[in-house]
Amino acid sequence: MALTPFEDVVAEHGATVLRVCRAVVGPADAEDAWSETFIAAMRAYPELQPGRNVEAWLVTIAHRKSLDHIRARSRRAVPTDELPEESADWGLPGSYDSELWNAVGALPVKQRAAVAYHYLAGLPYAEIAVILGNSADASRRAAADGIAALRKTLSIAVSGDRR
């Protein structure tokens, strides 16, 4: 069974991976994490086992690259008088909602990741558990706690539990 051309994989899953990266690392580093995800994925793609869930595989890579960004960010201090360039809203449905993304960015890393992987990437809790290194129940709890925190912060209704 031949692999799908990599550019088709990027076209099909690029927006989802960007949303996941944006939710985990924030808008400033999301595009860098996205790029690093697909560079790493392109190198490993020829070795991908046929029949593997490509989206879950990409989200796993995005998770690791996002954690690299979070770790790197915590090690550097960048004082500046200039505002950063505006990030692109590519991959986001509708307009950019800074209040929502700020609230997502304020969640603890495990909750933020579980919310992003389940509600943005549509992964089941069992696959999220593999990515986060915990159990499916712990992933479900982290996502539920994250959504509860978002509801409390934003007073919004969250739909799309695709389990």
mmCIF file of C-alpha atoms in Angstrom:
data_model
loop_
_atom_site.group_PDB
_atom_site.id
_atom_site.type_symbol
_atom_site.label_atom_id
_atom_site.label_comp_id
_atom_site.label_asym_id
_atom_site.label_seq_id
_atom_site.Cartn_x
_atom_site.Cartn_y
_atom_site.Cartn_z
ATOM 1 C CA MET A 1 0.000 0.000 0.000
ATOM 2 C CA ALA A 2 1.542 3.287 -1.144
ATOM 3 C CA LEU A 3 1.712 6.285 1.153
ATOM 4 C CA THR A 4 -0.288 9.381 0.336
ATOM 5 C CA PRO A 5 1.955 12.162 -1.031
ATOM 6 C CA PHE A 6 3.239 14.228 1.882
ATOM 7 C CA GLU A 7 1.892 17.484 0.449
ATOM 8 C CA ASP A 8 -1.590 15.931 0.559
ATOM 9 C CA VAL A 9 -1.026 15.054 4.226
ATOM 10 C CA VAL A 10 -0.057 18.661 4.937
ATOM 11 C CA ALA A 11 -3.101 19.957 3.068
ATOM 12 C CA GLU A 12 -5.448 17.591 4.899
ATOM 13 C CA HIS A 13 -4.090 17.945 8.443
ATOM 14 C CA GLY A 14 -2.212 21.260 8.412
ATOM 15 C CA ALA A 15 -5.044 23.372 9.808
ATOM 16 C CA THR A 16 -5.759 20.898 12.603
ATOM 17 C CA VAL A 17 -2.098 20.718 13.602
ATOM 18 C CA LEU A 18 -1.871 24.528 13.592
ATOM 19 C CA ARG A 19 -4.925 24.814 15.858
ATOM 20 C CA VAL A 20 -3.388 22.273 18.229
ATOM 21 C CA CYS A 21 -0.037 24.103 18.246
ATOM 22 C CA ARG A 22 -1.785 27.436 18.787
ATOM 23 C CA ALA A 23 -3.767 26.063 21.703
ATOM 24 C CA VAL A 24 -0.713 24.514 23.342
ATOM 25 C CA VAL A 25 1.991 27.155 22.775
ATOM 26 C CA GLY A 26 -0.071 30.246 21.958
ATOM 27 C CA PRO A 27 -0.251 32.301 18.778
ATOM 28 C CA ALA A 28 3.299 33.689 18.931
ATOM 29 C CA ASP A 29 5.062 30.309 18.685
ATOM 30 C CA ALA A 30 2.348 28.268 16.950
ATOM 31 C CA GLU A 31 3.637 28.685 13.423
ATOM 32 C CA ASP A 32 7.181 27.736 14.462
ATOM 33 C CA ALA A 33 5.892 24.633 16.246
ATOM 34 C CA TRP A 34 3.747 23.824 13.198
ATOM 35 C CA SER A 35 6.734 24.118 10.865
ATOM 36 C CA GLU A 36 8.935 21.995 13.083
ATOM 37 C CA THR A 37 6.160 19.418 13.322
ATOM 38 C CA PHE A 38 5.917 19.007 9.576
ATOM 39 C CA ILE A 39 9.691 19.036 9.057
ATOM 40 C CA ALA A 40 10.021 16.206 11.574
ATOM 41 C CA ALA A 41 7.011 14.448 10.068
ATOM 42 C CA MET A 42 8.422 14.740 6.540
ATOM 43 C CA ARG A 43 11.633 13.035 7.661
ATOM 44 C CA ALA A 44 9.780 10.202 9.378
ATOM 45 C CA TYR A 45 6.914 9.858 6.893
ATOM 46 C CA PRO A 46 8.548 7.199 4.644
ATOM 47 C CA GLU A 47 8.847 4.925 7.697
ATOM 48 C CA LEU A 48 5.212 5.395 8.775
ATOM 49 C CA GLN A 49 3.426 2.073 9.075
ATOM 50 C CA PRO A 50 0.524 1.632 6.637
ATOM 51 C CA GLY A 51 -2.882 2.031 8.231
ATOM 52 C CA ARG A 52 -1.636 4.228 11.065
ATOM 53 C CA ASN A 53 -3.811 7.171 12.096
ATOM 54 C CA VAL A 54 -1.892 9.987 10.409
ATOM 55 C CA GLU A 55 -3.692 12.746 12.309
ATOM 56 C CA ALA A 56 -2.897 11.177 15.688
ATOM 57 C CA TRP A 57 0.701 10.681 14.563
ATOM 58 C CA LEU A 58 0.967 14.350 13.555
ATOM 59 C CA VAL A 59 -0.642 15.519 16.807
ATOM 60 C CA THR A 60 1.880 13.413 18.735
ATOM 61 C CA ILE A 61 4.720 15.123 16.898
ATOM 62 C CA ALA A 62 3.050 18.528 17.384
ATOM 63 C CA HIS A 63 2.749 17.793 21.108
ATOM 64 C CA ARG A 64 6.468 17.096 21.388
ATOM 65 C CA LYS A 65 7.435 20.131 19.324
ATOM 66 C CA SER A 66 5.062 22.319 21.351
ATOM 67 C CA LEU A 67 6.596 21.092 24.600
ATOM 68 C CA ASP A 68 10.022 21.928 23.174
ATOM 69 C CA HIS A 69 8.768 25.482 22.563
ATOM 70 C CA ILE A 70 7.316 25.781 26.058
ATOM 71 C CA ARG A 71 10.589 24.581 27.568
ATOM 72 C CA ALA A 72 12.635 26.924 25.380
ATOM 73 C CA ARG A 73 10.338 29.849 26.192
ATOM 74 C CA SER A 74 10.747 29.272 29.904
ATOM 75 C CA ARG A 75 14.510 29.517 29.520
ATOM 76 C CA ARG A 76 14.621 32.815 27.682
ATOM 77 C CA ALA A 77 13.617 36.306 28.675
ATOM 78 C CA VAL A 78 13.016 38.681 25.825
ATOM 79 C CA PRO A 79 12.270 42.195 27.002
ATOM 80 C CA THR A 80 11.193 44.426 24.141
ATOM 81 C CA ASP A 81 9.629 47.767 23.492
ATOM 82 C CA GLU A 82 8.161 46.625 20.183
ATOM 83 C CA LEU A 83 4.963 44.701 19.774
ATOM 84 C CA PRO A 84 5.315 41.281 18.123
ATOM 85 C CA GLU A 85 4.054 40.850 14.614
ATOM 86 C CA GLU A 86 0.471 39.777 14.418
ATOM 87 C CA SER A 87 0.111 36.082 13.927
ATOM 88 C CA ALA A 88 -1.873 34.643 11.088
ATOM 89 C CA ASP A 89 -5.342 33.318 11.718
ATOM 90 C CA TRP A 90 -4.900 30.603 9.115
ATOM 91 C CA GLY A 91 -6.500 27.419 10.271
ATOM 92 C CA LEU A 92 -8.918 29.077 12.630
ATOM 93 C CA PRO A 93 -12.578 28.912 11.840
ATOM 94 C CA GLY A 94 -14.147 32.348 11.989
ATOM 95 C CA SER A 95 -12.329 35.351 13.302
ATOM 96 C CA TYR A 96 -9.530 35.349 15.813
ATOM 97 C CA ASP A 97 -10.882 35.484 19.360
ATOM 98 C CA SER A 98 -8.053 36.708 21.552
ATOM 99 C CA GLU A 99 -10.115 36.345 24.740
ATOM 100 C CA LEU A 100 -10.698 32.657 24.015
ATOM 101 C CA TRP A 101 -7.076 31.977 23.069
ATOM 102 C CA ASN A 102 -5.840 33.849 26.113
ATOM 103 C CA ALA A 103 -8.115 31.730 28.295
ATOM 104 C CA VAL A 104 -6.885 28.551 26.588
ATOM 105 C CA GLY A 105 -3.290 29.700 27.046
ATOM 106 C CA ALA A 106 -3.899 30.249 30.762
ATOM 107 C CA LEU A 107 -4.861 26.594 31.306
ATOM 108 C CA PRO A 108 -2.251 24.253 32.819
ATOM 109 C CA VAL A 109 -0.276 22.424 30.108
ATOM 110 C CA LYS A 110 -1.970 19.019 30.531
ATOM 111 C CA GLN A 111 -5.465 20.545 30.473
ATOM 112 C CA ARG A 112 -4.583 22.758 27.508
ATOM 113 C CA ALA A 113 -3.141 19.809 25.606
ATOM 114 C CA ALA A 114 -6.083 17.515 26.404
ATOM 115 C CA VAL A 115 -8.592 20.182 25.325
ATOM 116 C CA ALA A 116 -6.658 20.872 22.119
ATOM 117 C CA TYR A 117 -6.152 17.240 21.183
ATOM 118 C CA HIS A 118 -9.746 16.244 21.887
ATOM 119 C CA TYR A 119 -11.758 19.295 20.849
ATOM 120 C CA LEU A 120 -9.538 20.651 18.054
ATOM 121 C CA ALA A 121 -7.933 17.512 16.665
ATOM 122 C CA GLY A 122 -10.825 15.167 17.492
ATOM 123 C CA LEU A 123 -8.634 12.472 19.003
ATOM 124 C CA PRO A 124 -10.193 9.915 21.340
ATOM 125 C CA TYR A 125 -9.045 9.948 24.949
ATOM 126 C CA ALA A 126 -7.146 6.676 24.512
ATOM 127 C CA GLU A 127 -4.871 8.280 21.906
ATOM 128 C CA ILE A 128 -4.520 11.444 23.981
ATOM 129 C CA ALA A 129 -3.417 9.274 26.897
ATOM 130 C CA VAL A 130 -0.638 7.811 24.754
ATOM 131 C CA ILE A 131 0.525 11.308 23.761
ATOM 132 C CA LEU A 132 0.377 12.728 27.278
ATOM 133 C CA GLY A 133 1.716 9.605 28.980
ATOM 134 C CA ASN A 134 -1.225 9.066 31.280
ATOM 135 C CA SER A 135 -4.458 7.052 31.291
ATOM 136 C CA ALA A 136 -7.564 7.640 29.197
ATOM 137 C CA ASP A 137 -9.439 8.543 32.375
ATOM 138 C CA ALA A 138 -6.778 11.091 33.343
ATOM 139 C CA SER A 139 -6.942 12.584 29.841
ATOM 140 C CA ARG A 140 -10.734 12.772 30.033
ATOM 141 C CA ARG A 141 -10.477 14.425 33.468
ATOM 142 C CA ALA A 142 -7.891 16.940 32.223
ATOM 143 C CA ALA A 143 -10.072 17.849 29.229
ATOM 144 C CA ALA A 144 -13.173 18.143 31.436
ATOM 145 C CA ASP A 145 -11.330 20.327 33.934
ATOM 146 C CA GLY A 146 -9.999 22.478 31.092
ATOM 147 C CA ILE A 147 -13.441 22.932 29.560
ATOM 148 C CA ALA A 148 -14.906 23.708 32.984
ATOM 149 C CA ALA A 149 -12.233 26.347 33.520
ATOM 150 C CA LEU A 150 -12.930 27.846 30.086
ATOM 151 C CA ARG A 151 -16.661 27.896 30.781
ATOM 152 C CA LYS A 152 -16.058 29.598 34.106
ATOM 153 C CA THR A 153 -13.637 32.120 32.618
ATOM 154 C CA LEU A 154 -15.586 32.922 29.485
ATOM 155 C CA SER A 155 -19.149 31.942 30.357
ATOM 156 C CA ILE A 156 -19.444 30.088 27.059
ATOM 157 C CA ALA A 157 -21.021 26.889 25.878
ATOM 158 C CA VAL A 158 -18.534 24.412 24.451
ATOM 159 C CA SER A 159 -19.766 21.831 22.003
ATOM 160 C CA GLY A 160 -18.086 19.261 19.817
ATOM 161 C CA ASP A 161 -17.353 16.427 22.181
ATOM 162 C CA ARG A 162 -16.703 13.946 19.408
ATOM 163 C CA ARG A 163 -15.942 10.964 21.528
#
